[in-house]
Short mmCIF file of C-alpha atoms and ligand atoms in Angstrom, two decimals:
data_model
loop_
_atom_site.label_atom_id
_atom_site.label_comp_id
_atom_site.label_asym_id
_atom_site.label_seq_id
_atom_site.Cartn_x
_atom_site.Cartn_y
_atom_site.Cartn_z
CA MET A 669 41.72 -11.14 32.11
CA LYS A 670 40.80 -12.36 35.56
CA VAL A 671 37.16 -11.53 36.16
CA SER A 672 34.50 -12.37 38.70
CA VAL A 673 30.76 -12.54 38.10
CA ILE A 674 28.51 -12.08 41.12
CA GLY A 675 25.06 -13.61 40.67
CA CYS A 676 24.44 -16.77 38.63
CA GLY A 677 20.87 -16.32 37.38
CA TYR A 678 19.69 -15.90 33.78
CA LEU A 679 22.16 -13.05 33.32
CA GLY A 680 25.16 -13.99 35.46
CA ALA A 681 25.43 -17.71 34.61
CA VAL A 682 25.44 -16.95 30.88
CA HIS A 683 27.81 -14.00 31.32
CA ALA A 684 30.27 -16.09 33.35
CA ALA A 685 30.29 -18.97 30.86
CA ALA A 686 30.55 -16.57 27.91
CA MET A 687 33.45 -14.66 29.49
CA ALA A 688 35.33 -17.97 29.93
CA GLU A 689 34.44 -18.94 26.36
CA LEU A 690 36.04 -15.66 25.25
CA GLY A 691 39.28 -16.65 26.99
CA HIS A 692 39.03 -14.91 30.36
CA GLN A 693 39.70 -16.58 33.70
CA VAL A 694 36.37 -16.45 35.52
CA VAL A 695 35.15 -17.07 39.04
CA ALA A 696 31.36 -16.98 39.39
CA VAL A 697 29.75 -16.49 42.80
CA ASP A 698 26.21 -17.01 44.05
CA VAL A 699 24.70 -17.32 47.52
CA ASP A 700 22.58 -20.33 46.44
CA PRO A 701 24.62 -23.52 47.06
CA ASN A 702 22.24 -25.68 44.99
CA LYS A 703 22.61 -23.47 41.96
CA ILE A 704 26.40 -23.39 42.36
CA ALA A 705 26.57 -27.20 42.70
CA LEU A 706 24.53 -27.64 39.51
CA LEU A 707 26.60 -25.14 37.54
CA ALA A 708 29.87 -26.59 38.83
CA SER A 709 28.76 -30.01 37.58
CA GLY A 710 28.09 -28.53 34.13
CA THR A 711 24.29 -28.46 34.44
CA ALA A 712 22.43 -25.28 33.54
CA PRO A 713 19.82 -24.55 36.28
CA PHE A 714 17.41 -23.17 33.65
CA PHE A 715 16.67 -23.71 29.97
CA GLU A 716 18.80 -21.53 27.72
CA PRO A 717 19.82 -22.77 24.26
CA GLY A 718 23.61 -23.06 23.90
CA LEU A 719 24.35 -22.58 27.62
CA PRO A 720 25.05 -26.27 28.43
CA GLU A 721 27.58 -26.39 25.59
CA ILE A 722 29.59 -23.31 26.61
CA LEU A 723 29.30 -24.28 30.26
CA SER A 724 30.89 -27.70 29.63
CA SER A 725 33.63 -26.33 27.43
CA ALA A 726 34.43 -23.53 29.89
CA LEU A 727 34.59 -25.97 32.83
CA ALA A 728 36.75 -28.37 30.83
CA SER A 729 39.15 -25.54 29.96
CA GLN A 730 39.44 -24.76 33.70
CA ARG A 731 38.84 -21.10 32.91
CA LEU A 732 35.56 -21.13 34.85
CA ARG A 733 34.83 -22.05 38.43
CA PHE A 734 31.75 -21.61 40.60
CA THR A 735 31.71 -20.89 44.29
CA THR A 736 29.60 -19.58 47.15
CA ASP A 737 32.74 -18.17 48.79
CA MET A 738 33.16 -14.48 47.93
CA SER A 739 36.80 -14.48 49.05
CA GLU A 740 37.63 -16.40 45.86
CA VAL A 741 37.11 -13.21 43.82
CA ALA A 742 40.38 -11.87 45.23
CA GLY A 743 42.85 -11.68 42.35
CA SER A 744 40.22 -10.77 39.76
CA SER A 745 40.49 -7.17 38.58
CA VAL A 746 37.01 -6.81 37.04
CA HIS A 747 33.95 -7.74 39.13
CA PHE A 748 30.63 -7.94 37.32
CA ILE A 749 27.50 -7.36 39.40
CA ALA A 750 24.87 -9.54 37.73
CA VAL A 751 22.29 -10.13 40.46
CA GLY A 752 18.54 -9.66 40.04
CA THR A 753 16.60 -6.44 40.65
CA PRO A 754 13.02 -7.79 40.91
CA GLN A 755 9.97 -5.70 41.71
CA LYS A 756 9.83 -4.87 45.41
CA ALA A 757 6.87 -6.45 47.22
CA GLY A 758 4.01 -3.97 47.59
CA SER A 759 5.71 -1.33 45.42
CA ASN A 760 6.57 -0.55 41.81
CA ALA A 761 10.19 0.14 42.66
CA ALA A 762 13.10 -2.23 42.03
CA ASP A 763 14.27 -4.29 44.98
CA MET A 764 17.94 -3.34 45.33
CA THR A 765 18.65 -5.71 48.21
CA TYR A 766 20.62 -8.17 46.07
CA VAL A 767 22.76 -5.49 44.42
CA ASP A 768 23.55 -3.89 47.76
CA SER A 769 24.37 -7.13 49.50
CA ALA A 770 26.52 -8.29 46.56
CA VAL A 771 28.57 -5.07 46.75
CA ASP A 772 28.77 -5.21 50.55
CA ALA A 773 30.08 -8.78 50.36
CA LEU A 774 32.54 -7.84 47.61
CA ILE A 775 34.07 -4.75 49.26
CA PRO A 776 36.44 -6.57 51.67
CA PHE A 777 38.10 -8.33 48.72
CA LEU A 778 38.56 -5.32 46.43
CA ASN A 779 41.94 -3.91 45.48
CA ASP A 780 42.20 -0.18 44.81
CA GLU A 781 42.94 -0.85 41.12
CA ASP A 782 39.84 -3.06 40.66
CA PHE A 783 36.70 -2.27 38.69
CA VAL A 784 33.19 -2.99 39.92
CA VAL A 785 31.14 -3.30 36.74
CA GLY A 786 27.38 -3.17 37.11
CA LYS A 787 25.35 -5.22 34.62
CA SER A 788 22.04 -5.48 36.50
CA THR A 789 19.15 -3.20 35.44
CA VAL A 790 19.04 -0.51 38.11
CA PRO A 791 17.44 2.84 38.92
CA VAL A 792 19.42 5.79 37.59
CA GLY A 793 21.83 7.00 40.26
CA THR A 794 22.75 3.53 41.52
CA SER A 795 26.42 3.54 40.45
CA GLN A 796 26.94 6.88 42.20
CA ARG A 797 25.38 5.45 45.34
CA LEU A 798 27.45 2.27 45.15
CA GLU A 799 30.63 4.26 44.63
CA GLU A 800 29.90 6.19 47.81
CA LYS A 801 29.52 2.86 49.60
CA VAL A 802 32.83 1.58 48.22
CA THR A 803 34.62 4.83 49.09
CA ALA A 804 33.12 4.93 52.58
CA ALA A 805 34.59 1.45 53.17
CA GLY A 806 38.04 2.87 52.39
CA SER A 807 38.44 1.31 48.93
CA LYS A 808 39.59 3.23 45.84
CA ALA A 809 38.07 0.67 43.42
CA THR A 810 36.21 2.23 40.48
CA VAL A 811 32.49 1.70 39.88
CA VAL A 812 31.34 1.66 36.24
CA TRP A 813 28.10 0.61 34.52
CA ASN A 814 27.89 -1.74 31.54
CA PRO A 815 24.22 -2.62 30.95
CA GLU A 816 23.30 -5.97 29.44
CA PHE A 817 20.84 -6.28 26.57
CA LEU A 818 20.64 -10.08 26.20
CA ARG A 819 17.32 -11.69 25.36
CA GLU A 820 16.41 -14.98 27.03
CA GLY A 821 16.45 -17.71 24.40
CA PHE A 822 19.33 -15.94 22.60
CA ALA A 823 21.38 -15.10 25.67
CA VAL A 824 24.60 -16.88 24.62
CA GLN A 825 24.67 -15.33 21.17
CA ASP A 826 23.69 -11.88 22.56
CA THR A 827 26.50 -12.04 25.15
CA ILE A 828 29.23 -13.24 22.80
CA SER A 829 28.16 -11.07 19.84
CA PRO A 830 26.14 -8.17 21.29
CA ASP A 831 24.47 -5.70 18.94
CA ARG A 832 26.08 -2.86 20.90
CA LEU A 833 28.16 -2.22 24.00
CA VAL A 834 27.58 0.62 26.43
CA PHE A 835 30.28 1.64 28.94
CA GLY A 836 29.18 4.10 31.60
CA ILE A 837 32.29 5.55 33.16
CA ASN A 838 32.67 8.29 35.70
CA PRO A 839 34.78 10.86 33.83
CA GLY A 840 35.94 12.28 37.15
CA SER A 841 37.71 9.13 38.30
CA SER A 842 40.23 6.93 36.51
CA PHE A 843 38.58 7.35 33.12
CA ASP A 844 41.28 5.68 31.07
CA PRO A 845 42.01 2.58 33.19
CA ALA A 846 38.27 1.74 33.33
CA LEU A 847 37.88 2.18 29.59
CA SER A 848 40.93 0.06 28.80
CA ALA A 849 39.82 -2.68 31.20
CA LEU A 850 36.38 -2.88 29.57
CA ARG A 851 37.93 -2.75 26.09
CA GLU A 852 40.08 -5.73 27.02
CA VAL A 853 37.13 -7.67 28.48
CA TYR A 854 35.15 -7.15 25.28
CA SER A 855 38.09 -7.24 22.83
CA THR A 856 36.55 -10.06 20.74
CA ALA A 857 33.29 -8.20 20.12
CA LEU A 858 35.09 -4.90 19.57
CA ALA A 859 37.39 -6.51 17.00
CA THR A 860 34.33 -7.20 14.84
CA ASP A 861 33.19 -3.57 14.89
CA THR A 862 30.45 -3.96 17.48
CA PRO A 863 29.13 -0.42 18.06
CA LEU A 864 30.43 1.01 21.34
CA VAL A 865 28.93 3.94 23.21
CA VAL A 866 31.20 5.34 25.92
CA THR A 867 29.22 7.59 28.19
CA ASP A 868 28.70 8.62 31.78
CA ARG A 869 27.23 6.24 34.31
CA ALA A 870 23.79 7.85 34.63
CA THR A 871 23.31 7.62 30.86
CA ALA A 872 24.41 3.99 30.85
CA GLU A 873 21.91 3.14 33.59
CA LEU A 874 19.16 5.00 31.74
CA VAL A 875 19.98 3.42 28.36
CA LYS A 876 18.92 0.02 29.64
CA ILE A 877 15.66 1.07 31.24
CA ALA A 878 14.85 3.32 28.27
CA ALA A 879 15.45 0.47 25.82
CA ASN A 880 13.15 -1.89 27.72
CA SER A 881 10.53 0.85 28.13
CA PHE A 882 10.60 1.53 24.41
CA LEU A 883 10.18 -2.16 23.58
CA ALA A 884 7.27 -2.44 26.04
CA THR A 885 5.68 0.67 24.54
CA LYS A 886 5.96 -0.75 21.04
CA ILE A 887 4.18 -3.94 22.10
CA SER A 888 1.43 -2.07 23.96
CA PHE A 889 1.02 0.28 21.01
CA ILE A 890 0.26 -2.61 18.67
CA ASN A 891 -1.97 -4.24 21.27
CA ALA A 892 -3.95 -1.00 21.56
CA MET A 893 -4.26 -1.06 17.76
CA SER A 894 -5.52 -4.63 18.00
CA GLU A 895 -8.35 -3.45 20.26
CA ILE A 896 -9.32 -0.82 17.69
CA ALA A 897 -8.91 -3.30 14.83
CA GLU A 898 -11.14 -5.81 16.57
CA ALA A 899 -13.95 -3.30 17.03
CA THR A 900 -13.78 -2.12 13.45
CA GLY A 901 -13.18 -5.32 11.50
CA ALA A 902 -9.61 -4.33 10.62
CA ASN A 903 -6.61 -6.68 10.70
CA VAL A 904 -3.83 -5.77 13.17
CA THR A 905 -1.23 -8.10 11.62
CA GLU A 906 -1.62 -6.51 8.20
CA LEU A 907 -1.55 -3.10 9.87
CA ALA A 908 1.75 -4.03 11.61
CA ASP A 909 3.21 -5.29 8.32
CA ALA A 910 2.23 -2.09 6.55
CA ILE A 911 3.54 0.35 9.18
CA GLY A 912 6.59 -1.86 9.80
CA TYR A 913 7.85 -1.32 6.25
CA ASP A 914 8.57 2.25 7.32
CA ALA A 915 12.18 1.91 8.48
CA ARG A 916 11.55 4.61 11.08
CA ILE A 917 8.97 2.32 12.71
CA GLY A 918 10.31 -1.19 11.96
CA ARG A 919 8.33 -4.45 12.08
CA ARG A 920 10.04 -6.07 15.09
CA PHE A 921 8.19 -6.02 18.44
CA LEU A 922 4.94 -5.22 16.68
CA ASN A 923 3.33 -8.62 17.19
CA ALA A 924 -0.04 -8.15 18.85
CA GLY A 925 -1.28 -10.79 21.25
CA VAL A 926 -1.44 -11.66 24.92
CA GLY A 927 1.28 -9.10 25.67
CA PHE A 928 4.69 -8.98 27.28
CA GLY A 929 5.89 -10.70 30.43
CA GLY A 930 9.09 -12.10 31.89
CA GLY A 931 11.53 -10.95 34.52
CA CYS A 932 12.43 -7.71 32.72
CA LEU A 933 9.95 -5.62 30.71
CA PRO A 934 7.05 -5.55 33.23
CA LYS A 935 9.15 -4.79 36.31
CA ASP A 936 11.42 -2.39 34.45
CA ILE A 937 8.62 -0.07 33.30
CA ARG A 938 7.24 -0.05 36.85
CA ALA A 939 10.68 0.61 38.38
CA PHE A 940 11.26 3.44 35.90
CA SER A 941 7.94 5.06 36.89
CA ALA A 942 8.84 4.71 40.57
CA ARG A 943 12.29 6.23 40.06
CA ALA A 944 10.86 9.10 37.98
CA GLU A 945 8.40 9.84 40.78
CA GLU A 946 11.24 9.93 43.30
CA LEU A 947 12.92 12.49 41.05
CA GLY A 948 9.70 14.55 40.92
CA LEU A 949 9.36 13.64 37.23
CA GLY A 950 6.51 11.15 37.36
CA SER A 951 4.67 12.91 34.55
CA SER A 952 7.62 12.41 32.16
CA VAL A 953 6.97 8.68 32.05
CA ALA A 954 3.31 8.64 33.08
CA PHE A 955 2.58 6.93 29.75
CA LEU A 956 4.35 3.82 31.08
CA SER A 957 1.48 3.08 33.45
CA GLU A 958 -0.82 3.16 30.41
CA VAL A 959 1.60 0.78 28.64
CA ASP A 960 1.34 -1.52 31.67
CA GLU A 961 -2.47 -1.32 31.74
CA ILE A 962 -2.85 -2.06 28.03
CA ASN A 963 -0.52 -5.00 28.51
CA LEU A 964 -2.40 -6.47 31.47
CA ARG A 965 -5.72 -5.95 29.66
CA GLN A 966 -4.60 -8.39 26.94
CA ARG A 967 -4.59 -11.26 29.41
CA GLN A 968 -8.21 -10.59 30.36
CA ARG A 969 -9.12 -10.14 26.69
CA VAL A 970 -7.85 -13.67 26.03
CA VAL A 971 -9.75 -15.08 29.00
CA ASP A 972 -12.95 -13.29 27.93
CA ARG A 973 -12.54 -14.63 24.41
CA VAL A 974 -12.13 -18.20 25.63
CA VAL A 975 -15.24 -17.89 27.80
CA ALA A 976 -17.26 -16.29 24.97
CA ASP A 977 -16.15 -18.93 22.45
CA CYS A 978 -17.36 -21.60 24.89
CA GLY A 979 -20.81 -20.03 24.87
CA GLY A 980 -20.37 -17.85 27.97
CA ASP A 981 -19.95 -20.64 30.52
CA ILE A 982 -16.47 -21.98 31.21
CA VAL A 983 -17.20 -24.04 34.35
CA ASP A 984 -15.94 -27.61 33.85
CA LYS A 985 -15.10 -26.93 30.21
CA LYS A 986 -11.88 -28.71 29.22
CA VAL A 987 -9.37 -26.06 28.19
CA ALA A 988 -6.05 -27.03 26.57
CA ILE A 989 -3.45 -24.37 27.35
CA LEU A 990 -0.60 -24.45 24.84
CA GLY A 991 2.39 -22.70 26.39
CA LEU A 992 3.23 -21.43 29.87
CA ALA A 993 6.62 -19.75 29.51
CA PHE A 994 6.58 -15.97 28.97
CA LYS A 995 7.95 -16.56 25.48
CA PRO A 996 9.28 -19.47 23.40
CA LEU A 997 12.84 -20.80 23.89
CA SER A 998 12.62 -20.09 27.61
CA ASP A 999 11.39 -21.91 30.71
CA ASP A 1000 10.93 -18.58 32.52
CA VAL A 1001 7.44 -18.10 33.93
CA ARG A 1002 8.09 -14.86 35.85
CA ASP A 1003 5.11 -12.59 35.12
CA SER A 1004 4.18 -14.90 32.25
CA PRO A 1005 1.01 -13.87 30.40
CA ALA A 1006 0.45 -17.53 29.46
CA LEU A 1007 0.59 -18.72 33.07
CA ASP A 1008 -1.65 -15.82 34.10
CA VAL A 1009 -4.28 -16.83 31.52
CA ALA A 1010 -4.09 -20.46 32.72
CA ARG A 1011 -4.54 -19.34 36.33
CA ARG A 1012 -7.48 -17.04 35.56
CA LEU A 1013 -9.30 -19.78 33.62
CA HIS A 1014 -8.59 -22.27 36.40
CA GLU A 1015 -9.99 -19.80 38.96
CA LEU A 1016 -13.13 -19.41 36.83
CA GLY A 1017 -13.75 -23.14 37.20
CA ALA A 1018 -12.45 -24.35 33.84
CA ASP A 1019 -10.93 -27.82 33.67
CA VAL A 1020 -7.50 -26.64 32.54
CA LEU A 1021 -4.77 -28.93 31.20
CA ALA A 1022 -1.59 -27.14 30.16
CA PHE A 1023 1.52 -28.09 28.25
CA ASP A 1024 4.80 -26.27 27.74
CA PRO A 1025 7.88 -27.92 26.19
CA GLU A 1026 10.26 -26.52 28.85
CA ALA A 1027 8.36 -24.73 31.63
CA SER A 1028 6.70 -27.66 33.45
CA GLY A 1029 9.31 -27.71 36.24
CA PRO A 1030 9.05 -23.98 37.06
CA VAL A 1031 5.22 -24.09 36.80
CA ALA A 1032 4.99 -27.07 39.15
CA ARG A 1033 6.98 -25.00 41.68
CA VAL A 1034 5.14 -21.67 41.42
CA ALA A 1035 1.64 -22.75 40.32
CA PRO A 1036 1.10 -26.34 41.51
CA GLU A 1037 -2.66 -25.88 41.03
CA ILE A 1038 -2.27 -25.91 37.22
CA PRO A 1039 -2.55 -29.50 35.90
CA LEU A 1040 0.20 -30.30 33.41
CA ALA A 1041 0.12 -32.57 30.37
CA GLN A 1042 3.10 -34.57 29.07
CA ASN A 1043 2.69 -33.25 25.54
CA ALA A 1044 0.42 -31.12 23.35
CA GLN A 1045 -1.61 -34.13 22.22
CA GLN A 1046 -2.49 -35.08 25.79
CA ALA A 1047 -3.55 -31.48 26.52
CA LEU A 1048 -5.74 -31.41 23.42
CA LEU A 1049 -7.42 -34.78 24.01
CA ASP A 1050 -11.17 -34.25 24.51
CA ALA A 1051 -10.67 -30.51 25.00
CA ASP A 1052 -13.59 -28.14 24.44
CA ILE A 1053 -11.22 -25.37 23.40
CA ALA A 1054 -7.49 -24.82 22.88
CA VAL A 1055 -5.63 -21.60 23.70
CA LEU A 1056 -2.25 -20.94 22.10
CA VAL A 1057 -0.56 -18.56 24.55
CA THR A 1058 3.19 -19.06 23.92
CA GLU A 1059 4.26 -19.39 20.32
CA TRP A 1060 6.62 -22.37 20.57
CA PRO A 1061 7.40 -23.64 17.04
CA GLU A 1062 5.67 -26.98 17.74
CA PHE A 1063 2.39 -25.13 18.43
CA VAL A 1064 2.76 -22.81 15.44
CA GLN A 1065 3.29 -25.90 13.27
CA LEU A 1066 0.35 -27.87 14.73
CA ASP A 1067 -1.70 -29.59 12.04
CA PRO A 1068 -5.31 -28.41 12.48
CA ARG A 1069 -6.72 -31.74 11.26
CA THR A 1070 -4.68 -33.75 13.78
CA ALA A 1071 -5.62 -31.32 16.56
CA GLY A 1072 -9.28 -31.41 15.55
CA ASP A 1073 -9.34 -35.22 15.63
CA LEU A 1074 -8.19 -35.14 19.27
CA MET A 1075 -10.54 -32.48 20.56
CA ALA A 1076 -14.17 -32.73 21.69
CA HIS A 1077 -14.95 -29.37 20.09
CA LYS A 1078 -12.98 -27.69 17.35
CA ARG A 1079 -12.33 -24.30 18.89
CA ILE A 1080 -9.04 -22.44 19.15
CA VAL A 1081 -8.05 -19.04 20.51
CA ASP A 1082 -4.76 -17.94 18.95
CA ALA A 1083 -3.54 -15.48 21.58
CA ARG A 1084 -0.28 -14.82 19.67
CA ASN A 1085 -1.77 -14.32 16.19
CA VAL A 1086 0.59 -16.90 14.72
CA LEU A 1087 -1.72 -19.50 13.13
CA ASP A 1088 -3.21 -19.37 9.64
CA PRO A 1089 -6.91 -18.63 10.22
CA ALA A 1090 -7.89 -20.01 6.78
CA ALA A 1091 -6.20 -23.37 7.40
CA TRP A 1092 -7.81 -23.79 10.83
CA ARG A 1093 -11.24 -22.76 9.58
CA ALA A 1094 -10.88 -25.13 6.62
CA ALA A 1095 -10.32 -27.93 9.16
CA GLY A 1096 -13.66 -27.07 10.76
CA PHE A 1097 -12.39 -24.92 13.61
CA HIS A 1098 -14.00 -21.94 15.24
CA TYR A 1099 -10.81 -19.85 15.13
CA SER A 1100 -10.36 -16.54 16.91
CA SER A 1101 -7.42 -14.26 17.60
CA LEU A 1102 -6.81 -10.73 18.86
CA GLY A 1103 -7.49 -8.00 16.34
CA ARG A 1104 -7.79 -10.15 13.23
CA PRO A 1105 -11.19 -10.81 11.70
C1 UGA B 1381 14.11 -8.13 27.27
C2 UGA B 1381 14.83 -7.26 26.23
O1 UGA B 1381 14.38 -7.60 24.91
C3 UGA B 1381 16.36 -7.48 26.31
O2 UGA B 1381 17.03 -6.63 25.39
C4 UGA B 1381 16.81 -7.17 27.74
O3 UGA B 1381 18.21 -7.39 27.90
C5 UGA B 1381 16.07 -8.07 28.71
O4 UGA B 1381 14.65 -7.85 28.58
C6 UGA B 1381 16.52 -7.73 30.09
O5 UGA B 1381 16.20 -6.64 30.56
O6 UGA B 1381 17.28 -8.50 30.69
P1 UGA B 1381 13.46 -10.73 27.39
O7 UGA B 1381 12.81 -10.41 28.70
O8 UGA B 1381 14.33 -11.93 27.28
O9 UGA B 1381 14.38 -9.49 26.93
O10 UGA B 1381 12.27 -10.89 26.35
P2 UGA B 1381 11.81 -10.20 24.99
O11 UGA B 1381 12.29 -10.97 23.84
O12 UGA B 1381 12.08 -8.75 25.02
O13 UGA B 1381 10.22 -10.43 25.11
C7 UGA B 1381 9.50 -9.83 26.17
C8 UGA B 1381 8.04 -10.14 26.07
O14 UGA B 1381 7.44 -9.42 25.00
C9 UGA B 1381 7.68 -11.60 25.83
O15 UGA B 1381 6.63 -11.96 26.70
C10 UGA B 1381 7.24 -11.63 24.40
O16 UGA B 1381 6.32 -12.66 24.14
C11 UGA B 1381 6.60 -10.27 24.26
N1 UGA B 1381 6.52 -9.76 22.87
C12 UGA B 1381 7.67 -9.53 22.17
C13 UGA B 1381 5.29 -9.48 22.31
O17 UGA B 1381 4.23 -9.66 22.94
N2 UGA B 1381 5.24 -8.98 21.03
C14 UGA B 1381 6.35 -8.75 20.29
O18 UGA B 1381 6.23 -8.29 19.16
C15 UGA B 1381 7.60 -9.04 20.88
#
């Protein structure tokens, strides 16, 4: 099929390359000429495992091209909207500017038989609103919603082999052509029995925000348990293992620690609350503000622990920060708990030195005040305390004896509960974590 992808960020760049990999003819559009130049030369503008490989093969096959010129989408019949919906400044709501301007720019090039397929995470009601915009401009193109569930770090695999597909189609207008177009786009995944939910557009929009809200709630639930565990001498990891064996609960997303961050979960729960309030239903999702508060509290808990473990005075103490990305296998530092902890310690007067295997570039741009090390060893050298805040494999596998030999004082705060306390204590460390004795 001939498809266009509008927006070349974490979602759109992967989607465009994956669509080409699946055999479609793809034109990908972004307003940022630097990003387009990088992508067109086969360079991924951010760290995402597997993306450079599919990008090069798609470019070599000539099934993928990048442009800043929207007119090049003419001739494509399916247009994916994959731009960002960040938190609006000074508000909890989603900033819809990019979605609206993408659709406005697209409208002049739409044919009446085309499909505008939303992938961005949006407030419920958006597709209806966008359809009104398209219709008002005199186009008969159909607006449908097809939310994306990819995880950063696994984005290529999640796009090519998703765990489910959701098509939100307006039953009132051209039901069958939209369904058959989407079936053709995703024919490879559908051929392997990927579950498909065909629904209305409002449900499709809600599915995405509900999924992310549920995941955020699960994490804050276990972090709340870690607060209780800590006060009572219980062990939150063993608690998570034990409740996780109940298939109704499940063990995934029950890892207590510094909490969730990134460009999705935090802003999505806030945007959902804002949208519910607009609908006069704020109380239905009032618990999400509690989820947010529990989550943000974890960051301060980690900071307080570091200060306490240093004897109550952090000024000029050398603190090795291990990890800055919001999670491993990503260089994304948007709303990163790790970066937040580094900043708070820096503001308290600690002598912070941080290392992340992939996020140095983004951190240097958004938080130039945070000094960066070249590797974990350099960060640990002469440190008074180490804080593991992003569980990159190389940190999880750190040898406590080697780390101890480098440091001035053997102290570590494991803010992701991923190290073996016995092994670190055996190496002479003062080891602490969140909710484990
Ligand atoms: C999330 C969802 O998982 C995707 O399904 C969704 O498509 C995406 O948002 C999106 O809306 O685009 P992502 O932001 O890549 O994906 O990250 P997750 O893997 O969900 O992790 C989010 C945060 O939760 C990370 O900071 C992670 O460290 C934290 N987390 C995760 C925990 O603190 N504990 C856990 O047990 C699991």
